[in-house]
Amino acid sequence: MEEPILKVENLEVGVKKDTGFMNIVNNISFFLKKGETLGIVGESGCGKSMTSLSIMDLTPASVSLKSGKILLKDKDLTAMRKNERRKVRGKEIAMIFQEPMTSLNPVYTIGYQIVEMIRNHQNMTKKQAYQHALNMLQLVGIPRADEILHEYPHQLSGGMRQRVMIAMVLSCSPEILIADEPTTALDVTIQAQILELMKSLQEEMNMSIILITHDLGVVAEMCDRVVVMYAGEIVEESEVHELFENPKHPYTKGLLESLPDVDEDREYLSSIKGTVPSPSEMPEGCRFAPRCAFASEKCQEDPPVFRVNQKSSCKCWLFEDSTAE
Amino acid sequence: MEKNVLLEVNHLKKYFPIKGGIFGKKTIQHVKAVDDISFQVFEGETLGIVGESGCGKSTTGRAILRLIEPTSGDVFFEGRNILEMNKRQMRALRKDMQIVFQDPFASLNPRMKVKEIIEEPLINFKMHDSAARKKRVAELLEQVGLAPSHVDRYPHEFSGGQRQRIGIARALATNPKLIIADEPVSGLDVSIQSQVLNLLKDLQKELGLTYIFISHDLSVVKHFCDRIGVMYLGKMVEMGSKHELYNRPLHPYARALLSAIPRPNPKLKKERIILKGDVPSPSNPPDGCSFHPRCEECMSICKEKTPDLEEKEPGRYVACHLYDQEDQEKII
């Protein structure tokens, strides 16, 4: 098998409180291969964004990494100093965010911001950098790119801003792109444009993408492999076809069944009873057990990750017969 | 079976003025948020209104309730024109028409307890005495799936889904006939979203409610509504029963919109119509059909003449020149 480009091992992220350390992300491991798109799905508060922010070292000050390794090829990012980490960020791993308005600086022109990024990471003169920025804007399909270069973020629509963000992060040709809900704030027709763009650019530049989203429709369209998170843990990891055809974990099943489907008519949607527990009141053992229809006494104990078949693994006692990883 | 029309909207318009000039008092332009739309809502049905942001779907909902005063047009509720009513008559009628908002965090007063929030409309309309009101509040809480012990809590103690349930309970308090639900599940996670949708459906069966369901989420609308209207730039471009609309959309915009829905099925490789460009600004919409700059089937007539929403097939309304042909033949 091809050596993964990014590996996250036993990552634990949390907040320090008076009462002790409160885990937000609890002991998760996954990997990303060259050229693939990995989806991370889960509902709000499941820790998917914190995972990606930890990879970028952009976590808020109150949140800290407790243990675990983040390996980019064979370099351990967690062992790096701040300024080394800074060179990786943007150059090798880049990230786009949900709300393109808040991630662009309103008082600088688009051109200034892209050039700043390019000159930080690459040895280019101002003129070359401007030319490169112009090329990038054209690459992401912005009309009148030479004029847009001198405009401010507020003069653009949401879809255009997201294109500018993509142009900016790709200007240093990163190997890994982390996209945190890149289309959530956009309308469906614009979402279709942006997803199409990301796909074609991925092929062109042979990037790996980590796509973080709560929209399973987007996952089905974009991803090769999917990681499902619930309450700070990875409950299932699976190839995309396997996930939708044959979901393993009761949570994944519940999530898929509660989606309204355009092709199907149902009087009622099935739903998962209850709500996601808050990080301060995590249940003992399996964290999904209180909402799970299949819960048994065994679930008092925290299940390990079982490898169900070649395509998927699952953190649930139902798959005890399979081998533990 | 003859269906009763509960609500009829005729040529509803809402223009917001853009102020300009030296003193900022002159009106220099108008944003045509809702531009001449007409439709009917039958008793007991759910009408969905879909469209992208800025297409005027929320303004439509609010203009019907006169939460925003419409610029012109007529709204008939049970045969009475509510735009001609005075304040007192309108207030009395509000008992029958309620609204549930998108953001349950913003629509509940943080300084009121749940029981006060739900009781407030009952007090406003002087319904029941104090003891009966208390009973009614408990009954409503049970109806929306909250525990009676929740009455003394404040909104911040609840999760998003529970808050939306409180909003629904408040809307139900006065026994309305029509509920306008403006993006009621957009802020919620999928597993919670399905809980709230099921609740709304249960309540409709139980109480015989009529809904106008405003949403940008096409799969939710398809699941929840009986008939659906698609809006683009302040105009209704297509309207029909959900099956006909989703199986065979007629308007090019509706076609593109429906093809853009991300489907949770990786096997499905479908042909997607990717629209060029963005939605134009509603203050300065293109001449003729407002969709023509992005339309793949744009003809010369589209640039000049605005198409009207016409019934092309029974129960099927489309505003597009593509379907004019029969008429043209008649003219020839």
GROMACS .gro file of C-alpha atoms in nm, chain A residues 228 230 233-237 243 246-256 286-289 292 294 303-304 308 312-319:
model
   36
  228VAL     CA    1  -1.751   0.955   1.098
  230TYR     CA    2  -1.936   1.138   1.725
  233GLU     CA    3  -1.436   1.006   1.876
  234ILE     CA    4  -1.409   0.834   1.542
  235VAL     CA    5  -1.687   0.577   1.539
  236GLU     CA    6  -1.645   0.454   1.186
  237GLU     CA    7  -1.395   0.475   0.904
  243LEU     CA    8  -2.041   0.371   0.403
  246ASN     CA    9  -2.351  -0.081   0.424
  247PRO     CA   10  -2.308   0.151   0.722
  248LYS     CA   11  -2.172  -0.025   1.028
  249HIS     CA   12  -2.202   0.189   1.336
  250PRO     CA   13  -2.555   0.247   1.472
  251TYR     CA   14  -2.483   0.621   1.471
  252THR     CA   15  -2.391   0.623   1.103
  253LYS     CA   16  -2.703   0.423   1.028
  254GLY     CA   17  -2.918   0.663   1.223
  255LEU     CA   18  -2.761   0.960   1.051
  256LEU     CA   19  -2.821   0.818   0.704
  286CYS     CA   20  -1.950   0.388   2.460
  287ARG     CA   21  -2.048   0.750   2.416
  288PHE     CA   22  -2.333   0.672   2.182
  289ALA     CA   23  -2.487   0.404   2.406
  292CYS     CA   24  -2.837   0.369   2.069
  294PHE     CA   25  -2.870  -0.172   2.004
  303PRO     CA   26  -1.532  -0.044   2.273
  304PRO     CA   27  -1.203  -0.063   2.082
  308VAL     CA   28  -1.480  -0.521   1.000
  312SER     CA   29  -1.412  -0.031   0.689
  313SER     CA   30  -1.354  -0.030   1.060
  314CYS     CA   31  -1.595   0.051   1.337
  315LYS     CA   32  -1.585   0.137   1.706
  316CYS     CA   33  -1.876  -0.069   1.834
  317TRP     CA   34  -1.922  -0.391   2.032
  318LEU     CA   35  -2.157  -0.524   1.764
  319PHE     CA   36  -1.849  -0.605   1.559
   0.00000   0.00000   0.00000
